[in-house]
PDB file of C-alpha atoms in Angstrom:
ATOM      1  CA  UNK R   1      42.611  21.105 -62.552  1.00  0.00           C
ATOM      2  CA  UNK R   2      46.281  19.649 -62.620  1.00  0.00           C
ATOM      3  CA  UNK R   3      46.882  22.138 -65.598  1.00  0.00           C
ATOM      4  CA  UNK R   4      45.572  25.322 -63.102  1.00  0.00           C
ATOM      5  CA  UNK R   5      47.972  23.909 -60.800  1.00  0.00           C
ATOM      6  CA  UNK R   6      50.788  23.890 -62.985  1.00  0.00           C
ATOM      7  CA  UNK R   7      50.508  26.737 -64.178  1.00  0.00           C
ATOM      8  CA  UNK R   8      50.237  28.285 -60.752  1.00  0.00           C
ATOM      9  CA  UNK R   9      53.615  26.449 -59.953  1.00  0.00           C
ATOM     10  CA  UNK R  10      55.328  28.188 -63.289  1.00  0.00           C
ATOM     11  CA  UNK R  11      55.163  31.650 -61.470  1.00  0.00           C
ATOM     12  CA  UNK R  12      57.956  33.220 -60.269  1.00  0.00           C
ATOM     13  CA  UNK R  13      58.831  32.461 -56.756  1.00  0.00           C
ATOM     14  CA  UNK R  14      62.020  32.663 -54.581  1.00  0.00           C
ATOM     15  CA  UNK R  15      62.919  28.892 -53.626  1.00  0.00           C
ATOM     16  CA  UNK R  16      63.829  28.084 -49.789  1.00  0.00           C
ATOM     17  CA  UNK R  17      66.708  26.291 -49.543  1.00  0.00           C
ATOM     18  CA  UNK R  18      66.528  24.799 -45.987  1.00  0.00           C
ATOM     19  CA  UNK R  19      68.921  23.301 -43.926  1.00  0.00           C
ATOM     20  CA  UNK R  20      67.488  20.289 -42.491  1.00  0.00           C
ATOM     21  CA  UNK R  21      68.477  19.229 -39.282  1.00  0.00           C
ATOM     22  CA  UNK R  22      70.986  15.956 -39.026  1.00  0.00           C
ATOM     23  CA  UNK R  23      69.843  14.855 -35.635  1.00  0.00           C
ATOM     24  CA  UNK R  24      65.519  15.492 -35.455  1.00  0.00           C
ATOM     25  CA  UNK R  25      62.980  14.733 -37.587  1.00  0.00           C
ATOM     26  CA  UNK R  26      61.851  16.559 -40.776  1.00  0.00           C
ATOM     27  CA  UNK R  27      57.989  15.675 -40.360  1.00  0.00           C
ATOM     28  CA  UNK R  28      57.565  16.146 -36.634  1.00  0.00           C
ATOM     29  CA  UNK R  29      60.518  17.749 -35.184  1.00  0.00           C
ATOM     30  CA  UNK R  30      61.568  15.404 -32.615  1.00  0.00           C
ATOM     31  CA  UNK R  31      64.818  14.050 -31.523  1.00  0.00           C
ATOM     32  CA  UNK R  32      63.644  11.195 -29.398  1.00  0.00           C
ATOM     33  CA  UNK R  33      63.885   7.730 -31.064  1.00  0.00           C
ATOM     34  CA  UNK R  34      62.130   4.566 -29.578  1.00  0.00           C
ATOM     35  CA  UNK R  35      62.641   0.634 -30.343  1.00  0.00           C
ATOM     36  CA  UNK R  36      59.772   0.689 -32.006  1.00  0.00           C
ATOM     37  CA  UNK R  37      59.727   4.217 -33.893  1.00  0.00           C
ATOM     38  CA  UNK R  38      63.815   4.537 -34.973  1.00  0.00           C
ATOM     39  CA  UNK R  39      64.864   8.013 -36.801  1.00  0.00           C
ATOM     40  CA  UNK R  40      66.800   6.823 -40.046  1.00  0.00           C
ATOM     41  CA  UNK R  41      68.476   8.855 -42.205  1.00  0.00           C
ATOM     42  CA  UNK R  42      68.428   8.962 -46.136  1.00  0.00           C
ATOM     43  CA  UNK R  43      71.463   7.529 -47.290  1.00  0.00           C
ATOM     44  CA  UNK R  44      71.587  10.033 -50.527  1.00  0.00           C
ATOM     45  CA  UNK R  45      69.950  12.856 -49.015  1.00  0.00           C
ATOM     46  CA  UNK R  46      70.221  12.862 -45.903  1.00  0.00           C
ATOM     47  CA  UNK R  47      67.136  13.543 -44.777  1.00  0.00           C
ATOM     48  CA  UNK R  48      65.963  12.833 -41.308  1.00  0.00           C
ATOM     49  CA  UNK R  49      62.638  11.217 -40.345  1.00  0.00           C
ATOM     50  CA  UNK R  50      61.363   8.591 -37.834  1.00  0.00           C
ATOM     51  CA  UNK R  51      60.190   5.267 -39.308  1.00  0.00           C
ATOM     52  CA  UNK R  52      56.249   5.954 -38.272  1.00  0.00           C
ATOM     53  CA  UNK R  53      56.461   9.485 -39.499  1.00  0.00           C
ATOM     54  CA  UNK R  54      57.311   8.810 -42.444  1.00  0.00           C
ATOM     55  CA  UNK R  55      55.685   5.064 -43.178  1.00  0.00           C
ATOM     56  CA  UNK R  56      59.028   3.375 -43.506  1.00  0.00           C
ATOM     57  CA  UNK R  57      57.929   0.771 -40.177  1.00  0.00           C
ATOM     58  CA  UNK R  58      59.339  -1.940 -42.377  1.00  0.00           C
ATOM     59  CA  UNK R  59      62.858  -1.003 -43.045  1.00  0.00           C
ATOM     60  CA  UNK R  60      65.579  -3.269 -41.084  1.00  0.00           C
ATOM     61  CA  UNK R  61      68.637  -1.914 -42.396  1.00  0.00           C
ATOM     62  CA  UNK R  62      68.726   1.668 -41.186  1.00  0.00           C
ATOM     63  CA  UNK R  63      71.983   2.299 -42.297  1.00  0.00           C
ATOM     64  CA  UNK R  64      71.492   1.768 -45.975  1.00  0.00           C
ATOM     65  CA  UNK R  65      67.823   3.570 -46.012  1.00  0.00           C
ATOM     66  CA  UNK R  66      66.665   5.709 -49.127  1.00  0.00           C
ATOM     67  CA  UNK R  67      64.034   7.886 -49.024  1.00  0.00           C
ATOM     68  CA  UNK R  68      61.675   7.779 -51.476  1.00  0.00           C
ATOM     69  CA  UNK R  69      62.745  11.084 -53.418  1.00  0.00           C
ATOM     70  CA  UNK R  70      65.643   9.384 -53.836  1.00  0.00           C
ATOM     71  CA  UNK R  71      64.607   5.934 -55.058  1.00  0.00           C
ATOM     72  CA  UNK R  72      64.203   7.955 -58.301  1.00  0.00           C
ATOM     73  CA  UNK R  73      66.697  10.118 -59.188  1.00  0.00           C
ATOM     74  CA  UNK R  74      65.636  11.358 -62.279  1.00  0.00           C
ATOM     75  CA  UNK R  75      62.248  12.903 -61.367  1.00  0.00           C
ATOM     76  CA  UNK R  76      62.299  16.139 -60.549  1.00  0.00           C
ATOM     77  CA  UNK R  77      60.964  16.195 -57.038  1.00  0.00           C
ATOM     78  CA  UNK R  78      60.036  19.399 -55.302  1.00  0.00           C
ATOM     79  CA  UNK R  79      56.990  20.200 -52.889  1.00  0.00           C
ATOM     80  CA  UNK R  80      54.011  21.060 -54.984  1.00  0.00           C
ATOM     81  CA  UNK R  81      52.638  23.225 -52.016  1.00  0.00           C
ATOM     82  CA  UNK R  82      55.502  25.070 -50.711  1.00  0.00           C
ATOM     83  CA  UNK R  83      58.721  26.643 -51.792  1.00  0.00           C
ATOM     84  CA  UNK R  84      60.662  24.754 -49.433  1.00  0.00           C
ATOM     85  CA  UNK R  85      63.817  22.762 -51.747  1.00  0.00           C
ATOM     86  CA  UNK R  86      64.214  18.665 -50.105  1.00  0.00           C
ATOM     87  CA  UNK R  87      62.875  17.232 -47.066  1.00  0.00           C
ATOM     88  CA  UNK R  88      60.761  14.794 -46.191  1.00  0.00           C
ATOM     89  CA  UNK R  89      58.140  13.769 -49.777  1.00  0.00           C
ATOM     90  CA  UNK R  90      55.785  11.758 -50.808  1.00  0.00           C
ATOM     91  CA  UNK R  91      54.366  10.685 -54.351  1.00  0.00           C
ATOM     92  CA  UNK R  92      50.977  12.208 -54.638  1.00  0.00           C
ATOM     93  CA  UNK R  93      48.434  10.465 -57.261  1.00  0.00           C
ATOM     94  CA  UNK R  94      48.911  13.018 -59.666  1.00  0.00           C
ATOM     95  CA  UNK R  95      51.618  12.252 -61.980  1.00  0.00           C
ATOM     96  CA  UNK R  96      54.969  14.097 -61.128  1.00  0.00           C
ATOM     97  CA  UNK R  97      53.869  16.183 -58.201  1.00  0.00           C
ATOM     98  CA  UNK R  98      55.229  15.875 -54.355  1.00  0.00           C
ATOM     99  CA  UNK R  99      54.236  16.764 -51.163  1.00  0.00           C
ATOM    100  CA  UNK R 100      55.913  17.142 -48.199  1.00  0.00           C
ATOM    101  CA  UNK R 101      54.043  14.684 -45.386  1.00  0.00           C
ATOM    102  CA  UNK R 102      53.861  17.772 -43.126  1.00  0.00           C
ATOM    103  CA  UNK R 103      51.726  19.530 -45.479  1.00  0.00           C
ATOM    104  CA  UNK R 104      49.275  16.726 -46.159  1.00  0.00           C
ATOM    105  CA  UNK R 105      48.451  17.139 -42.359  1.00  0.00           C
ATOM    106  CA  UNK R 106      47.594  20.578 -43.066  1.00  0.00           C
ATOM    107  CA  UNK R 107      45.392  19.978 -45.978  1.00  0.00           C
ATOM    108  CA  UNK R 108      41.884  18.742 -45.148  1.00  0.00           C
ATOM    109  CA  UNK R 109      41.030  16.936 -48.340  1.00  0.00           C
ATOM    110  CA  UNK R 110      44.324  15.080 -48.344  1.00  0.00           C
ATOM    111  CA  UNK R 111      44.674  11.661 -47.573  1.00  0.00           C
ATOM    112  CA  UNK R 112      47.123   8.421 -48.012  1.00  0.00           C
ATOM    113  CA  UNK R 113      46.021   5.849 -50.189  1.00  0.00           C
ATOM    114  CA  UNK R 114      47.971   3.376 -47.983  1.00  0.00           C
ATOM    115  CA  UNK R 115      47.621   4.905 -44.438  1.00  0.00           C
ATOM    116  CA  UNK R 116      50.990   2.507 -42.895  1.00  0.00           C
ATOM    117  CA  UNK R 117      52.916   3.645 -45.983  1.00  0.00           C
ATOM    118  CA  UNK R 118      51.729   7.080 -46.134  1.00  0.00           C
ATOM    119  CA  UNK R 119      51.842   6.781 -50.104  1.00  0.00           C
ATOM    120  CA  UNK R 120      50.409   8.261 -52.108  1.00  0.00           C
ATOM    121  CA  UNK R 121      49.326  11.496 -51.219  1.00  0.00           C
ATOM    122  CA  UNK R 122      45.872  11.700 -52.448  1.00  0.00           C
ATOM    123  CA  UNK R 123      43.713  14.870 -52.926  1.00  0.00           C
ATOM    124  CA  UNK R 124      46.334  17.364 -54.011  1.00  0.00           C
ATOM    125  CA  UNK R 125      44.239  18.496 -56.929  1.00  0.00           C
ATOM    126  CA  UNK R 126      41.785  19.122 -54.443  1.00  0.00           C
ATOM    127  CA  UNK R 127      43.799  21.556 -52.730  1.00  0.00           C
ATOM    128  CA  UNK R 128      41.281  25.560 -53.189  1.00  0.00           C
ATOM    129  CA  UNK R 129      43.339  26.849 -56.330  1.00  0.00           C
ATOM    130  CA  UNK R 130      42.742  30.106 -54.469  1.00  0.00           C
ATOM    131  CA  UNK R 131      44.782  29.123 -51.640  1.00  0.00           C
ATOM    132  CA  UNK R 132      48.047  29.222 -53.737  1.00  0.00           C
ATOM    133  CA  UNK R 133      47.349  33.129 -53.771  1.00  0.00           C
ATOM    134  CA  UNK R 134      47.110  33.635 -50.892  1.00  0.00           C
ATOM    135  CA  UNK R 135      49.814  35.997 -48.662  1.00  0.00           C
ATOM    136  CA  UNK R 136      51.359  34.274 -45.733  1.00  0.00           C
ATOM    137  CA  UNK R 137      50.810  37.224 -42.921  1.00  0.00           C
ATOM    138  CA  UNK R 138      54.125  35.999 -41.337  1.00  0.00           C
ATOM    139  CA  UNK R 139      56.293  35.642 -44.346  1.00  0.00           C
ATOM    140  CA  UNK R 140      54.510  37.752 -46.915  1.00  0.00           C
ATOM    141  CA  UNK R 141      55.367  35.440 -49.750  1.00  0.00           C
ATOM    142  CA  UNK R 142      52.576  34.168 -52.282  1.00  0.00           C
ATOM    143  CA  UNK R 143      53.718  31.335 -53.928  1.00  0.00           C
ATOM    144  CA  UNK R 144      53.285  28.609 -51.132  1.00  0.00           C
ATOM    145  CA  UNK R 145      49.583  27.166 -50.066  1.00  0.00           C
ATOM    146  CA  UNK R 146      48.470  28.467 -47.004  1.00  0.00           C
ATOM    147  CA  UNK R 147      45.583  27.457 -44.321  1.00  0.00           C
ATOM    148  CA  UNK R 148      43.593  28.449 -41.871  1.00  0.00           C
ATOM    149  CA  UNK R 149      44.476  27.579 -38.556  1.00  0.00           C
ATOM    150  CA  UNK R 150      42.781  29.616 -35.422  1.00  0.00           C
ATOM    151  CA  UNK R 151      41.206  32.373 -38.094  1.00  0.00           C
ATOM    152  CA  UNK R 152      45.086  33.021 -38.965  1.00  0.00           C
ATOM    153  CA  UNK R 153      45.883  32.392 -42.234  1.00  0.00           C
ATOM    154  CA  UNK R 154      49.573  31.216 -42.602  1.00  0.00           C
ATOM    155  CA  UNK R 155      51.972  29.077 -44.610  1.00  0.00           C
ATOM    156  CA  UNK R 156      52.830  25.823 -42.755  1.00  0.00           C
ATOM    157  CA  UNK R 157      55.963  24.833 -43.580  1.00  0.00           C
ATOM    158  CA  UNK R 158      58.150  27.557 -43.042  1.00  0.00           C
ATOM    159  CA  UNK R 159      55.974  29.706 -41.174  1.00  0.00           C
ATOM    160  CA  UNK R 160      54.028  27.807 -38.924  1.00  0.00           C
ATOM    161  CA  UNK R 161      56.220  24.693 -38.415  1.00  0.00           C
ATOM    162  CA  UNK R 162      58.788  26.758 -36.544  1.00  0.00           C
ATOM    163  CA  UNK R 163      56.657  27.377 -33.581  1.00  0.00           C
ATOM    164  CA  UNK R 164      55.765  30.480 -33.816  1.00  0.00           C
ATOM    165  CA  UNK R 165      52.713  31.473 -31.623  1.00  0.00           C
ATOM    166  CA  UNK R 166      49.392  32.083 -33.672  1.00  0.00           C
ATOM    167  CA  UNK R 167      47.140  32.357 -30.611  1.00  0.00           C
TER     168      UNK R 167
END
C-alpha cells in the first residue's frame, strides 16, 4: 500500500505555495488566544498554530518554539494528502510521510497515536487510493485527496478550508 501511495505522489502536480497567515492559526483559523490555549509561532518557519491545536500544551517558552517539521531539517517534509507547500504537520506512522493536522480531521480512518500530542498520524495508508484521483469540483485539480462532505466531493485544504459554502 505505501508503494501505491508513492507512486501516486510521483505524478505530476502543480505545488501550492501558500502564504500562511502571521497572526491566526494554520489548523483552525482563529486569531483569539486564551491563557490556557496560547498561539505560538515556529521559530524557523514561522508557522502559526495554537498550543491545543496543534498538541504543543507543554511548551513554556513560546518565543523559542519549533515546530515539529522543523525539529528535523533534513527530511523532506511535505503533506502527503494535499499539494499545499508548509504549514502546520505531523509525522504519520509511515516512514517519511506528513500530514497536515487539518487533513487528519477530514480523514475518517485517521487517528493520533498520542491524542494530547497529536503524533503520529495514524491510518494514512488507509486513506481509499481512489480518493487521490479524484477531481476537486471547486479547484479542478487531481493530485490532492478529497472527501465527501454533504454529498460534495471537495479538497479540504485549499478548497474547503477557506469557507466556501458547500450547502
Amino acid at each position: 500500500m505505501k508503494q501505491k501511495v508513492e507512486e501516486l505522489l510521483q505524478e505530476q502536480y502543480t505545488p501550492v505555495h501558500a502564504r500562511w497567515a502571521t497572526e491566526m492559526c494554520a489548523i483552525c483559523q482563529w486569531i483569539e488566544d486564551w491563557n490556557y490555549n496560547k498561539i505560538i509561532i515556529c521559530n524557523r518557519c514561522q508557522v502559526v498554530v495554537h498550543q491545543e491545536c496543534y498538541g504543543a500544551r507543554d511548551v513554556n517558552e513560546l518565543t523559542s518554539w519549533v515546530c515539529r517539521a522543523c525539529e528535523e531539517p533534513r527530511v523532506k517534509r511535505n503533506c502527503c494528502l494535499c499539494t499545499i507547500k508548509g504549514g502546520a504537520l505531523k509525522r504519520t506512522d509511515a516512514s517519511d510521510f506528513w500530514v497536515h493536522v487539518t487533513y487528519t480531521w477530514f480523514q475518517p480512518k485517521m487517528i493520533y497515536l498520542d491524542p494530547d500530542a497529536m503524533e503520529p498520524a495514524v491510518g494514512v495508508l488507509s486513506v481509499p487510493l481512489d480518493s487521490f484521483k479524484k477531481k476537486c469540483v471547486i479547484c479542478e485539480q487531481v493530485h490532492e485527496v478529497c472527501t465527501n462532505v454533504a454529498s460534495v466531493t471537495f479538497t479540504i485544504m485549499r478548497c474547503a478550508h477557506q469557507g466556501l459554502d458547500i450547502t
